[in-house]
Structure formats: C-alpha cells, structure tokens
Coordinates of C-alpha atoms in Angstrom, one line a residue:
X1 CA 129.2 77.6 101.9
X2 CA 126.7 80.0 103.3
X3 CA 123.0 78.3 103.4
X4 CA 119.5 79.5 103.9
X5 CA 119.3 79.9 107.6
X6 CA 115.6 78.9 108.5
X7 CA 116.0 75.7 106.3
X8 CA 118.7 74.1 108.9
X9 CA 119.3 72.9 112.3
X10 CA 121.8 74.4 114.5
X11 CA 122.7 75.9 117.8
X12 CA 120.8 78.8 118.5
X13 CA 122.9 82.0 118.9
X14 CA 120.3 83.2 121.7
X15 CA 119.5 80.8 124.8
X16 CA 116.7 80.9 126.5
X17 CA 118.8 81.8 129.9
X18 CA 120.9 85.0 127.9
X19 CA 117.5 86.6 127.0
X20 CA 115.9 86.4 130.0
X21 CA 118.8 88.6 131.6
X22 CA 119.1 90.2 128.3
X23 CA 115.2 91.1 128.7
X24 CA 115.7 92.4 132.7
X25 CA 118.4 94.2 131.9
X26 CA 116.4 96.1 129.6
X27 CA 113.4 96.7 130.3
X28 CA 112.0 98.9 133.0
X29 CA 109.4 97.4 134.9
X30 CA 106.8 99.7 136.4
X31 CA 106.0 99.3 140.2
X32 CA 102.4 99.9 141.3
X33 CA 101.3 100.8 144.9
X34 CA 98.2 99.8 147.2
X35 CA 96.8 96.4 148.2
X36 CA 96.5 95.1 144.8
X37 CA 100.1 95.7 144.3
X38 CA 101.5 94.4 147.3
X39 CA 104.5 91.8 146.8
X40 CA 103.3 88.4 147.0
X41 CA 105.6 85.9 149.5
X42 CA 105.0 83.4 146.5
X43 CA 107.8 83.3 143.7
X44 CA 106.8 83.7 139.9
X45 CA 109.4 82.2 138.2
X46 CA 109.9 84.5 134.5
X47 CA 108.3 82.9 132.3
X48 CA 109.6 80.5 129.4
X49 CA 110.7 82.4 126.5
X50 CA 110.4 81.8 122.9
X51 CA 113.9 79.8 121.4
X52 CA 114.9 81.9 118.2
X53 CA 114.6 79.4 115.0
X54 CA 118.0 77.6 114.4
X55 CA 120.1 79.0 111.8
X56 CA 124.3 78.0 111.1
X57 CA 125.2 81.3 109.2
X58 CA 127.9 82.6 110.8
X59 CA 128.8 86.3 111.1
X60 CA 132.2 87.7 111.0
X61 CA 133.3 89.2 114.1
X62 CA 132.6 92.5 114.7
X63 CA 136.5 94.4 114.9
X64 CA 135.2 98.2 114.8
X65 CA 134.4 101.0 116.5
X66 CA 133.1 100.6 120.2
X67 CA 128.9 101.4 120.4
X68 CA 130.3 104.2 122.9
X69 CA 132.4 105.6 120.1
X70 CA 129.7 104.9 117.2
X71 CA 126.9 106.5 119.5
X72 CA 128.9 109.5 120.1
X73 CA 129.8 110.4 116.8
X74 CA 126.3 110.0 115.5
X75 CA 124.9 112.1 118.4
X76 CA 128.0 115.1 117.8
X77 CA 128.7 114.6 113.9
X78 CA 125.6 113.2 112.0
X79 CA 122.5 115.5 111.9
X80 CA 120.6 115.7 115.2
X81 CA 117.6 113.9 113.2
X82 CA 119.5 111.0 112.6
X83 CA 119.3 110.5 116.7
X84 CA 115.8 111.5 116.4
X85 CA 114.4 108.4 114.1
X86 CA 116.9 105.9 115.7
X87 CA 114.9 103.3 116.9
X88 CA 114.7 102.1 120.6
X89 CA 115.9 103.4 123.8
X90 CA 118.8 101.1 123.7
X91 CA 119.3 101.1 120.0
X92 CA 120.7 98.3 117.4
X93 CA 124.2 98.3 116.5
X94 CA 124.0 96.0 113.2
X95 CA 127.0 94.2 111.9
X96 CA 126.0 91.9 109.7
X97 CA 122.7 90.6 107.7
X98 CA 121.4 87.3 106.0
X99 CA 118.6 86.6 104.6
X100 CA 115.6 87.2 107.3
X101 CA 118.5 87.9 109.9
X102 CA 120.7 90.3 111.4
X103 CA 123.3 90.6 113.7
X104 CA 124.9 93.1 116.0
X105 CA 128.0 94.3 117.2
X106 CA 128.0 91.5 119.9
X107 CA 127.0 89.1 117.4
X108 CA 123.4 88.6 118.9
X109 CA 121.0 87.7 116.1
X110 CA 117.3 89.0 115.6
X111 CA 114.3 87.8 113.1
X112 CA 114.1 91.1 111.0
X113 CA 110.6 91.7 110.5
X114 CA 110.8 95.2 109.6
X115 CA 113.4 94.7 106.3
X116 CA 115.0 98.2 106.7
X117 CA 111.6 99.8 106.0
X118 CA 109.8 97.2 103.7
X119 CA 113.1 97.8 101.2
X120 CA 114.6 94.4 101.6
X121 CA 112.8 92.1 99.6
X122 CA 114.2 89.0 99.2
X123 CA 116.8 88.8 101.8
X124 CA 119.5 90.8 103.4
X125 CA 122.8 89.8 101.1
X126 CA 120.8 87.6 99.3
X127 CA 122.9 85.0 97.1
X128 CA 121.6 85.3 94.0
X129 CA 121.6 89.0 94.0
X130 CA 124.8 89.5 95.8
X131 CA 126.5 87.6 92.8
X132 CA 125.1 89.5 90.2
X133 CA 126.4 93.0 92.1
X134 CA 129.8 91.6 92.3
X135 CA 129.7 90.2 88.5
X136 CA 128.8 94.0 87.8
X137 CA 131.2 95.8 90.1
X138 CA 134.0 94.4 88.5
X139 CA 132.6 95.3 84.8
X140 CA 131.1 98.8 85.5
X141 CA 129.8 100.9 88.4
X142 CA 128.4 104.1 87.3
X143 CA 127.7 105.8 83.5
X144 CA 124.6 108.1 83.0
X145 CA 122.3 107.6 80.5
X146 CA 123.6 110.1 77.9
X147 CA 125.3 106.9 76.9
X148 CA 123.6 103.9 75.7
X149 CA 124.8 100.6 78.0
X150 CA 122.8 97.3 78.4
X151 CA 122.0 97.1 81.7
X152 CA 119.2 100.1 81.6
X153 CA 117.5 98.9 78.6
X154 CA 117.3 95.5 79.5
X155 CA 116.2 95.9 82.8
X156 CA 113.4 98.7 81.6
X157 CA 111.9 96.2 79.2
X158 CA 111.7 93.3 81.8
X159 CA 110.0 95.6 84.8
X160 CA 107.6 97.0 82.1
X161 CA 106.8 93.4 81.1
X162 CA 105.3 92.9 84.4
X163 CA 102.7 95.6 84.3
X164 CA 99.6 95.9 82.4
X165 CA 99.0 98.0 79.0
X166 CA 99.5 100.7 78.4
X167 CA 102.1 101.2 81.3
X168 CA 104.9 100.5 79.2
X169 CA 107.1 103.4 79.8
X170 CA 110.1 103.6 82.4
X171 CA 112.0 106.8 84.0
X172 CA 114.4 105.3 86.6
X173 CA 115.3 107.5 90.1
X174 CA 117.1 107.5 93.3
X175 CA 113.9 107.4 95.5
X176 CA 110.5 106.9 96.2
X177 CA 110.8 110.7 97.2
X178 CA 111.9 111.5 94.0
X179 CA 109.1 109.2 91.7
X180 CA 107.0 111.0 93.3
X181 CA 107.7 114.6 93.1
X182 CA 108.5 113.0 89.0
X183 CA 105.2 111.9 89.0
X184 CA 103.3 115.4 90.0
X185 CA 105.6 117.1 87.4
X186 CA 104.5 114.4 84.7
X187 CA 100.8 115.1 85.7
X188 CA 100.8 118.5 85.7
X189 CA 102.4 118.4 82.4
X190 CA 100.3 116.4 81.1
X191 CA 96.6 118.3 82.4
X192 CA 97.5 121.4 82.4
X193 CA 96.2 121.5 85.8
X194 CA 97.4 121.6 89.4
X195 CA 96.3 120.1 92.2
X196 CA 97.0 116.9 93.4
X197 CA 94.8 115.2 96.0
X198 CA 96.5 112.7 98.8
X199 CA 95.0 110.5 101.4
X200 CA 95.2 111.9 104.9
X201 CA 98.0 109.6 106.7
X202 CA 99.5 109.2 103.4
X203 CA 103.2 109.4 103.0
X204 CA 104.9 109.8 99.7
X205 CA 108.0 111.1 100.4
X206 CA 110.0 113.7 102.3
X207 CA 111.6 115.8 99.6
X208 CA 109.8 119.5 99.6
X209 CA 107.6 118.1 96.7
X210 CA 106.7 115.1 98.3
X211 CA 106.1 116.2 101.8
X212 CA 103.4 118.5 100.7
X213 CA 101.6 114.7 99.0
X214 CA 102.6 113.6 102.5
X215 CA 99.5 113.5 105.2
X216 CA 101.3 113.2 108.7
X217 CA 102.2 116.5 110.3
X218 CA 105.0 114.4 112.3
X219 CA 106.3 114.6 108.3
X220 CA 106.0 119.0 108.4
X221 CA 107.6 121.8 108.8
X222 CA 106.5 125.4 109.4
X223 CA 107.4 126.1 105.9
X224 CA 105.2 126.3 102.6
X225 CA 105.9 123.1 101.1
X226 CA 104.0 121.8 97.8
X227 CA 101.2 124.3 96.8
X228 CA 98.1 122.7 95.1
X229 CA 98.0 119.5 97.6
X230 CA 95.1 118.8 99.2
X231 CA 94.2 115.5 101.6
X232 CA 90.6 113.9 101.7
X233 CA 89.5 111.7 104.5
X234 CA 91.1 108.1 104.4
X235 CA 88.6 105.3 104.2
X236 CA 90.2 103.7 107.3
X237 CA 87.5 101.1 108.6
X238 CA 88.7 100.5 111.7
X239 CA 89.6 104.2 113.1
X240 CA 87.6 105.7 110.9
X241 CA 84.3 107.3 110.8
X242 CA 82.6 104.4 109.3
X243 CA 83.4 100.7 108.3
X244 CA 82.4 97.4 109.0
X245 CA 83.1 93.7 109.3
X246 CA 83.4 93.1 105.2
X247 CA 85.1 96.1 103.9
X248 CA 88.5 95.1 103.2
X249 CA 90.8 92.9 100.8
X250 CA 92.1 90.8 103.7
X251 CA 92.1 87.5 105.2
X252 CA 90.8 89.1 108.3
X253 CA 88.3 92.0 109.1
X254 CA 87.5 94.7 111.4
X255 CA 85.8 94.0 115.1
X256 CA 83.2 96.7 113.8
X257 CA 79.7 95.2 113.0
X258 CA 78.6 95.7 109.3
X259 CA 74.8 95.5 107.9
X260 CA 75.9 96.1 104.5
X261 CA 74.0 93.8 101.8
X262 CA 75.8 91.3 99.7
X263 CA 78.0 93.1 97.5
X264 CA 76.9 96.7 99.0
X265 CA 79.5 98.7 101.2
X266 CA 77.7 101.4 102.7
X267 CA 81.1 102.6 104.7
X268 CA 82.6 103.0 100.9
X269 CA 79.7 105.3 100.1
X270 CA 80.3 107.6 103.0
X271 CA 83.5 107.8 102.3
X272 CA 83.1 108.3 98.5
X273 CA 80.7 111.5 99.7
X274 CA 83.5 113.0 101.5
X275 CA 85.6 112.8 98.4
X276 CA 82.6 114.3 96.5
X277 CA 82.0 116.9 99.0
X278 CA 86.1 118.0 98.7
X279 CA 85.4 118.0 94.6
X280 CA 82.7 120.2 95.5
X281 CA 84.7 122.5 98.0
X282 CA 88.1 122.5 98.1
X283 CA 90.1 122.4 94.5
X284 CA 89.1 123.8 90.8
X285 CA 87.0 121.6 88.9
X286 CA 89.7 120.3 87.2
X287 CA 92.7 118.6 89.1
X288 CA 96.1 117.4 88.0
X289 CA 96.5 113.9 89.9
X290 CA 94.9 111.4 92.6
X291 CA 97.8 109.4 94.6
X292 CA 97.0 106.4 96.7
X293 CA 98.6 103.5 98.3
X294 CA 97.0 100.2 97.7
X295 CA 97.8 99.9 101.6
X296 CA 99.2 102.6 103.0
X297 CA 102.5 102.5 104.5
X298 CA 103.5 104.7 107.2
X299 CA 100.2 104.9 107.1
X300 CA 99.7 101.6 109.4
X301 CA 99.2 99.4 107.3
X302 CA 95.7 100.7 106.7
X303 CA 93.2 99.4 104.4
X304 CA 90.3 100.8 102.2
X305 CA 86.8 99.4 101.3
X306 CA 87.1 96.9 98.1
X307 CA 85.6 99.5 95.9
X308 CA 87.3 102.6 97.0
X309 CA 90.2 103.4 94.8
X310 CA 88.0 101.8 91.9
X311 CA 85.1 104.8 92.2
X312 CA 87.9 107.1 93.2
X313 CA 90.1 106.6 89.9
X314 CA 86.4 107.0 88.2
X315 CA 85.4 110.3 89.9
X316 CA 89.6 111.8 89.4
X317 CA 89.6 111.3 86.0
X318 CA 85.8 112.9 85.5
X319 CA 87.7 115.8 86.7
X320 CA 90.3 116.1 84.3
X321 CA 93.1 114.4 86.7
X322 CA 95.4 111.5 86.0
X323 CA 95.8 107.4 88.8
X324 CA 98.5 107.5 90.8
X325 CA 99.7 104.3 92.6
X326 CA 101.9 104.6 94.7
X327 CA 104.1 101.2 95.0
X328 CA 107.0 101.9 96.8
X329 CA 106.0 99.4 99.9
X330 CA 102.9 97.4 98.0
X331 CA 105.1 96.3 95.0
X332 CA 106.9 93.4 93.8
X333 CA 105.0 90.8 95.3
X334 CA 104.7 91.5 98.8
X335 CA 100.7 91.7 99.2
X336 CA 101.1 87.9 97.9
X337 CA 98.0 87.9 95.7
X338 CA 99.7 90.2 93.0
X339 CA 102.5 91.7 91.8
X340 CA 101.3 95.3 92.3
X341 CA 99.2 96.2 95.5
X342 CA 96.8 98.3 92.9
X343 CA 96.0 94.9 91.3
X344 CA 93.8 93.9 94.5
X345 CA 91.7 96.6 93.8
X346 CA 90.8 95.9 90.0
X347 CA 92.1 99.2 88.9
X348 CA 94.2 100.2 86.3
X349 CA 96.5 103.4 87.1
X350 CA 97.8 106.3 84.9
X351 CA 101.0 106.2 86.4
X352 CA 103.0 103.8 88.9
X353 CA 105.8 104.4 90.8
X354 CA 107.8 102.6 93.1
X355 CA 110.9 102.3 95.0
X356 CA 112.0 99.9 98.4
X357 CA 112.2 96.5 97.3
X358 CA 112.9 97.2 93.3
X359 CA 116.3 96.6 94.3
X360 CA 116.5 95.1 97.5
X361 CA 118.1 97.8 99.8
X362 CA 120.2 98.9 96.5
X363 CA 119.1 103.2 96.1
X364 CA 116.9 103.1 93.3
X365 CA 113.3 103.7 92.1
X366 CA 111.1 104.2 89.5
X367 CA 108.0 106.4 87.4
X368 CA 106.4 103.6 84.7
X369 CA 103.5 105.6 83.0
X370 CA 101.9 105.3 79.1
X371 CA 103.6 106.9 76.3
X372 CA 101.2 109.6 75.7
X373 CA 101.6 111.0 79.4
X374 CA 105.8 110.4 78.9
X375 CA 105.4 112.7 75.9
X376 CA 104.5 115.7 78.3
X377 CA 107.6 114.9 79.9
X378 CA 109.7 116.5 76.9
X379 CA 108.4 119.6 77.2
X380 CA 111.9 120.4 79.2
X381 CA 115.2 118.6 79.8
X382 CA 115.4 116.7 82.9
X383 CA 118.6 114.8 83.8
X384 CA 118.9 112.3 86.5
X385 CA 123.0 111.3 87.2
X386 CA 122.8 108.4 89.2
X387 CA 119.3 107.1 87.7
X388 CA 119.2 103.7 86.3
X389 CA 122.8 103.1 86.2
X390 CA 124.6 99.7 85.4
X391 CA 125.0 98.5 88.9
X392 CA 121.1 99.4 90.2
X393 CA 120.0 97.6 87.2
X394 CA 121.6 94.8 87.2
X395 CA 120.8 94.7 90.9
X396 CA 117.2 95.3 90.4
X397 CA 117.0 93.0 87.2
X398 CA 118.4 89.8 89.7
X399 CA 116.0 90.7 92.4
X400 CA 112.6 90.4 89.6
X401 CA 114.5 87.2 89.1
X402 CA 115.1 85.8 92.4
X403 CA 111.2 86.8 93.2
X404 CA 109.8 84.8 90.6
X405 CA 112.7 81.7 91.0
X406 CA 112.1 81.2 94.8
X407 CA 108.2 81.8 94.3
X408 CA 108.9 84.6 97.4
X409 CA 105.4 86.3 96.2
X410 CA 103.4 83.0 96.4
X411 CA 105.5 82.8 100.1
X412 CA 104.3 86.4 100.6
X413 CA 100.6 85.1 100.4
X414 CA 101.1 81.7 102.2
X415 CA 103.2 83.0 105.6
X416 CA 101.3 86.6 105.2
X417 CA 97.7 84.7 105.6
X418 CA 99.2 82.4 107.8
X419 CA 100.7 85.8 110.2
X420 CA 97.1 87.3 109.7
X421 CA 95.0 84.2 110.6
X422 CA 97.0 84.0 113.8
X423 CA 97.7 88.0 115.0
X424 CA 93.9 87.7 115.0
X425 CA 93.7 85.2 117.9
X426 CA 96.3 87.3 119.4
X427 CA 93.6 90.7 118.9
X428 CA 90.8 88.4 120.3
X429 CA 92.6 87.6 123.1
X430 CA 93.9 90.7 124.5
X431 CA 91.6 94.4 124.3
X432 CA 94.7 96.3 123.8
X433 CA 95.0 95.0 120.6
X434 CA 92.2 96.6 118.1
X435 CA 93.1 95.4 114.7
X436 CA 94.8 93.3 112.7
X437 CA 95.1 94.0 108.8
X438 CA 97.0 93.9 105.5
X439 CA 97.8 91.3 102.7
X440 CA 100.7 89.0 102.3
X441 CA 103.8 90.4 104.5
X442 CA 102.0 93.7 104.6
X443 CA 101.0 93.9 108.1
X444 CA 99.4 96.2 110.4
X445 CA 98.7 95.4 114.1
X446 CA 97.1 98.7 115.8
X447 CA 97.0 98.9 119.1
X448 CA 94.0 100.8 121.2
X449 CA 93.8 101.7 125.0
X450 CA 90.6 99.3 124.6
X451 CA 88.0 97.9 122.1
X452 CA 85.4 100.1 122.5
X453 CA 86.8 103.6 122.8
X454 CA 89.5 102.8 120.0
X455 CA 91.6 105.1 121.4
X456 CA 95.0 104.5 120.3
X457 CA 97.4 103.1 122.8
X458 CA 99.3 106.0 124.5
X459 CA 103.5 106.4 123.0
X460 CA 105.1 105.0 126.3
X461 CA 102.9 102.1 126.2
X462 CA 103.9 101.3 122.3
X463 CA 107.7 101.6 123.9
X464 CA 107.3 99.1 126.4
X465 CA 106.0 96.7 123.9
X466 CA 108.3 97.5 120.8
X467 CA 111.7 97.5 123.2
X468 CA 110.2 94.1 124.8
X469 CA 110.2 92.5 120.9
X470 CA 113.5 93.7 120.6
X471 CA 115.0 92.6 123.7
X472 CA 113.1 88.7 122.8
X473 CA 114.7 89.0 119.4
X474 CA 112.7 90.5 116.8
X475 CA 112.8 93.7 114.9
X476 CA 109.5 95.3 114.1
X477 CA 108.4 98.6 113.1
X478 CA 106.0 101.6 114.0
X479 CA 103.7 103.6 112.1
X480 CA 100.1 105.5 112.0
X481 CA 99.2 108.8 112.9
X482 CA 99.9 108.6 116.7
X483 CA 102.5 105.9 116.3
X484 CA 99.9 103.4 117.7
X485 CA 100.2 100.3 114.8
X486 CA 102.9 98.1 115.3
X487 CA 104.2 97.5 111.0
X488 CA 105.6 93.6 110.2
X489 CA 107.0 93.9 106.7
X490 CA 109.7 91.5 106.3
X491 CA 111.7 89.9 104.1
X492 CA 109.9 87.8 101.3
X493 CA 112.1 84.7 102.8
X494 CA 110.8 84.2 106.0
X495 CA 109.3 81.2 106.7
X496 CA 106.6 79.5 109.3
X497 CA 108.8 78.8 111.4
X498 CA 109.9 82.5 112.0
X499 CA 106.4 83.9 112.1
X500 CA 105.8 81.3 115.0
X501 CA 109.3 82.6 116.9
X502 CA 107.8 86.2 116.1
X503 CA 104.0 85.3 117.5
X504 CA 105.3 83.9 121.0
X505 CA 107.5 86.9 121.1
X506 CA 104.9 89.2 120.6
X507 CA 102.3 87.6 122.7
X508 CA 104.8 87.6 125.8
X509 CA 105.5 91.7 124.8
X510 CA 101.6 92.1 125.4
X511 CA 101.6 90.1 128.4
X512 CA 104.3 91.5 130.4
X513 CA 102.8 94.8 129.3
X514 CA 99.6 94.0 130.8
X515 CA 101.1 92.2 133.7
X516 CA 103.3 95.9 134.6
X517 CA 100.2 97.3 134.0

C-alpha cells in the first residue's frame, strides 16, 4: 500500500556521499586570481550536506526514452519556447510524483517546492483524488454542457459555497488565461466601459487578452495585444519607492525602517496618489475593471500595504469599474489564514477567478461573479467545449474535499509561518538576501547584490544558486521582474520536516555562492 512519504522512516534514496559528487559534477565553480585567491596547502573537506527526509514510496522504474532521445526531440520537434522556459542548465527528467515528491528518470528523488507552478495543491497523485479520477474515468470522460450531467452542478454549488455573497455564480474554463480574458469580457459587458487597469509585475495570463492585463515585458511581444490596459505602480514595499517595516500581511516584514503611526501607513498613501494621479491622467473617467493578486505570483511573491486593495476597490468602483481578484495562485487555502488570498485584505471582490490548484494539476479554472454582472454575460452566446466537464469536476470537487479533510490550509499557515520565521534568519544572516515575504506556502525570497543598494542579484548569480538547490535535492522556482526572487510554493502536504531538509539546502546554496564568490 502506498503511504504518506514524510510520515515514515526509511532509507533515503539520496546519500549524503552520491550528492556531494552529484553536486561537483554539476556545478561550475568559479576560480578567482591574486593573493586572496591563492590555493591554500590546507584541505577543506566539502562540507556536510543536508540528508533528504526518509520517505518508502517506491517509484516504478523508468523503461522509456533515453534523456539524449527526450532532449533531442523537444529541442527539434516541440516549439523552440518549450527549450526556452525549461528549467536549469542540466534540466529534470521527471518520472514519477507523490505527494511532496518527485522522481526522475534515474529514480533520484527531490522535495518539490515549486508544485508545477503553485497548481499542485494537495499532492502529486494524491490518494484521495487519484481514486475519485479513476471512479470517474470508468463512468464518463468528457460531455459539454449543452447536456445536463451531475458532476458540473454539483461541484458549482459546493465551490460557490465557499465564497462570500453575492459571489454565487460559476462559469468553468480551461485556464487562468482564459478566466481572465472571461473576466474583462464580463466587465466590459457589464460597464459599458473599457479599460482595465493591472498592477505593474502583474501576470494574468498569456493568451492575447491576458498578456495585455499582464505587466512583465519578458511576457510581450512586438505586437498590439489587449487595447484599453493600463498598469499603475505596484505597492511593492521592499523594491519599491516607499514602504516600511509594518506594511504588510505577513509574519515577517521589510528591512526598511517605518515611522508610520499606529494604524497609519504613509507608504499606502503614496502609493494610493500614484493610483489617483493615473485616474487623473491616463484612462476616461470611467473604467471597466481593477485586477489584482492578493500576492502576486510571478510577480515574486510581492506584497501590498494592509490597506491597499481596500482603498483601491473604493477608488475603481467610484469610477464606474468593477474588483477583480485574481486567485489562480492565492486560492484554495494556500495563504493559510483564508481560503481566498483577497480575504486577508478585508475586501469583497466583484468578480473572482481562479485556476492552478482548483484541481490539483487537472486543466481547469474558473470565473465566480454575482448574478447581476453574469446577466451581461447573455448578451451573446459563448461556448466553452472542454469547460467543466465530468472528469475536471469530479477532480476539482475531491481536491475541495481533501483540503478541508487533511486540514492542508491550516498546514499551509502552520509550515508557511514556520518557512517565514526561519528564511528570515537566513535574510539576516547573509546581505545577499533582501527579503523574505508572503503568507502560508506563498513564499517569496528576493535576492539583492546587497542591502543597501537593493539592487537585484545579477541572472548568473540566481543560476548558481537555483542549480545548487537542485543539485542538493529541492525544486524551487523563479520569479520578479529581473528574475531576482527565488518562489517556494509547494504542495499543501509538506511537512516540518521538509522545510528543515529545504532550509539547510538553501543555506549551503548561498554559502557556496558566496564562498565562489
């Protein structure tokens, strides 16, 4: 029978010996020159590495392809910008996942702290939810909604359940992409305006619609994409123009000091004028939609001042314009406090939409909005094929139950705090590390060339570090505008234990880096 992995106690599938060669192997080391640099007749021996956490799942052998054969077809038959986003300079052939864990080809196992971009929520293959897709592919994979079948319904009424009135109606997708580009159609409907107004750093998707929401030219091309999208500075205390040490909803805070009175945030302000002055400048007096993450993603994990989306949402809708929250990598428990990242800023949304972790890795998303603003909707015929079909229901209907069964929210805000609490040594310790932030397994850890410049930490820099995790046995992400935040989103499973394997890890990355250095 197949068990929780971090529960048990077992040989580990990667000794302390293996990664050490596996770690010089790959990993370039950078030689210096000059008296400093000079080779010392005394012998270091490499350091003691962090033991990956015990787990007695077994993968099945790999018997495929060769990773010669499976890197040359995707580098001669799959898009040239499939190469382009694969990860690492010696990539990750996966085979196999568990819960918090994957395996490759070779049958190496890493702590998955990235979660196939924040999607898989409560485990890879998760039990529960692996049962209930099997129970459904044998009764029915795919009908569209211009029949009436149970799964839809039933699902619809138990997501909309979990959000506040008068978000009551559903409108199922593919995407995130395509919630969102749903979502500007709904509010332009709805208005009878146009423009929408992003975050700058924002990502909401890369269909034409959605890129033009998105604010990261990495995300662009030289082509007109969404007319009537506009970006206003992003509150971002720590890179940002202003912020201090009491901004944010999260356990820890910016290095930036903060005279701010109790219960005053004069960074919030600031940023509230820049919105004001964009009002006053850049669209028509009346707008079609405001779209925000609660955290934003891509983004890097970055956070806003308490108030922010509150007098935001305040100022849209004085302008004729509809709340956007954007959910696809907040939702579903994963900021720990609350269900929906928008909850932690005491604000009540026009519209929600969400993706990711709605069905654990299974395509699927979501628009939920109030029946008035659905109406607007009707105004046309839109048909989705693949939408809310039996099996992504069922899916997604087992994954709302496995969150609430295993209490994986409440673990989100237990291990997340915990993760938080102790990154933040790690940023006091080393000045290459400017910030820590996020809530529950939300993470962000943005790295700087030093404190006091906040410069972010140069690309090649970021790759020593990120293939250095790797080679040690965790998986983490990138994100921010310059690729200089380091994203920890992982499954809702993990425990202590991992986020100890995955702080030693990390903290040896950032030493060896400064050691090379």
């Amino acid at each position: 029978m197949q068990k929780v992995c971090s529960r048990l106690h077992g040989p580990s599938l990667l000794g302390k010996t293996d990664l050490w060669n596996s770690v010089n192997a790959c990993v370039k080391f950078h030689k210096g020159c000059g008296v400093l640099c000079q080779k010392s007749a005394v012998k270091h021996p490499p350091p003691v590495l962090p033991q990956i956490p015990p787990c007695d799942f077994k993968p099945e052998p790999y018997q495929g392809m060769s990773k010669e054969r499976l890197l040359h077809i995707r580098k001669n038959n799959c898009n040239p910008m499939t190469m382009k986003v694969t990860y690492y300079k010696k990539p990750v052939f996966i085979n196999q996942g568990y819960m918090q864990w994957l395996w490759d080809v070779d049958g190496r196992r890493y702590l998955d702290l990235f979660a196939g971009v924040a999607t898989v929520s409560v485990g890879h293959c998760n039990p529960k939810v692996t049962e209930t897709a099997e129970k459904q592919l044998r009764r029915l994979w795919h009908t569209t909604a211009i029949y009436v079948y149970p799964q839809m319904q039933e699902y619809a009424e138990k997501l909309a359940s979990l959000l506040p009135d008068p978000l009551k109606v559903v409108y199922f997708t593919n995407s995130g992409s395509e919630a969102n580009d749903l979502a500007v159609l709904m509010a332009r409907l709805y208005t009878g305006n146009f423009d929408v107004i992003t975050l700058r750093g924002s990502y909401h998707g890369g269909s034409p619609q959605a890129t033009g929401l998105t604010s990261n030219a990495d995300y662009k091309y030289p082509i007109p994409s969404s007319m009537g999208c506009h970006n206003t500075m992003c509150p971002d205390v720590f890179r940002g123009l202003w912020g201090g040490s009491h901004c944010r909803d999260s356990p820890v805070q910016t290095i930036r000091e903060c005279s701010c009175s109790p219960g005053h945030c004069q960074a919030n302000d600031m940023y509230i004028r820049e919105l004001n002055e964009m009002f006053a400048t850049t669209v028509p007096s009346r707008i079609a939609a405001f779209f925000a993450e609660p955290i934003q993603g891509v983004g890097g994990a970055v956070q806003f001042p308490k108030n922010y989306l509150k007098d935001t949402y305040q100022l849209v809708r004085e302008k004729g314009g509809i709340c956007i929250a954007d959910e696809v990598q907040t939702g579903f428990g994963r900021t720990g406090s609350h269900f929906w990242g928008f909850q932690g800023h005491n604000v009540f949304p026009d519209m929600v939409t969400m993706a990711k972790g709605i069905a654990n890795g299974f395509p699927m998303g979501a628009v939920v909005t109030t029946a008035e603003i659905a109406r607007s909707f009707g105004k046309g015929v839109h048909f989705n094929t693949f939408g809310g079909n039996p099996l992504a229901c069922a899916v997604a209907s087992s994954v709302l139950d496995t969150i609430k069964e295993d209490k994986m929210q409440e673990n989100s805000a237990e291990v997340g705090t915990y993760l938080l609490t102790e990154l933040a040594k790690l940023r006091d310790k080393y000045e290459i590390i400017g910030d820590v932030r996020g809530k529950g397994l939300q993470i962000g850890v943005e790295m700087v060339k030093d404190k006091a410049s906040r410069d972010p930490l140069p690309p090649e820099a970021m790759a020593e570090i990120f293939e250095d995790t790797k080679d040690m046995g965790v998986l983490i992400g990138k994100g921010g505008l310059y690729g200089q935040t380091f994203r920890i989103k992982p499954p809702m499973c993990i425990t202590k234990n991992d986020a100890d394997f995955f702080l030693a890890v990390f903290n040896q990355a950032v030493q060896n880096y400064m050691e090379r250095r």
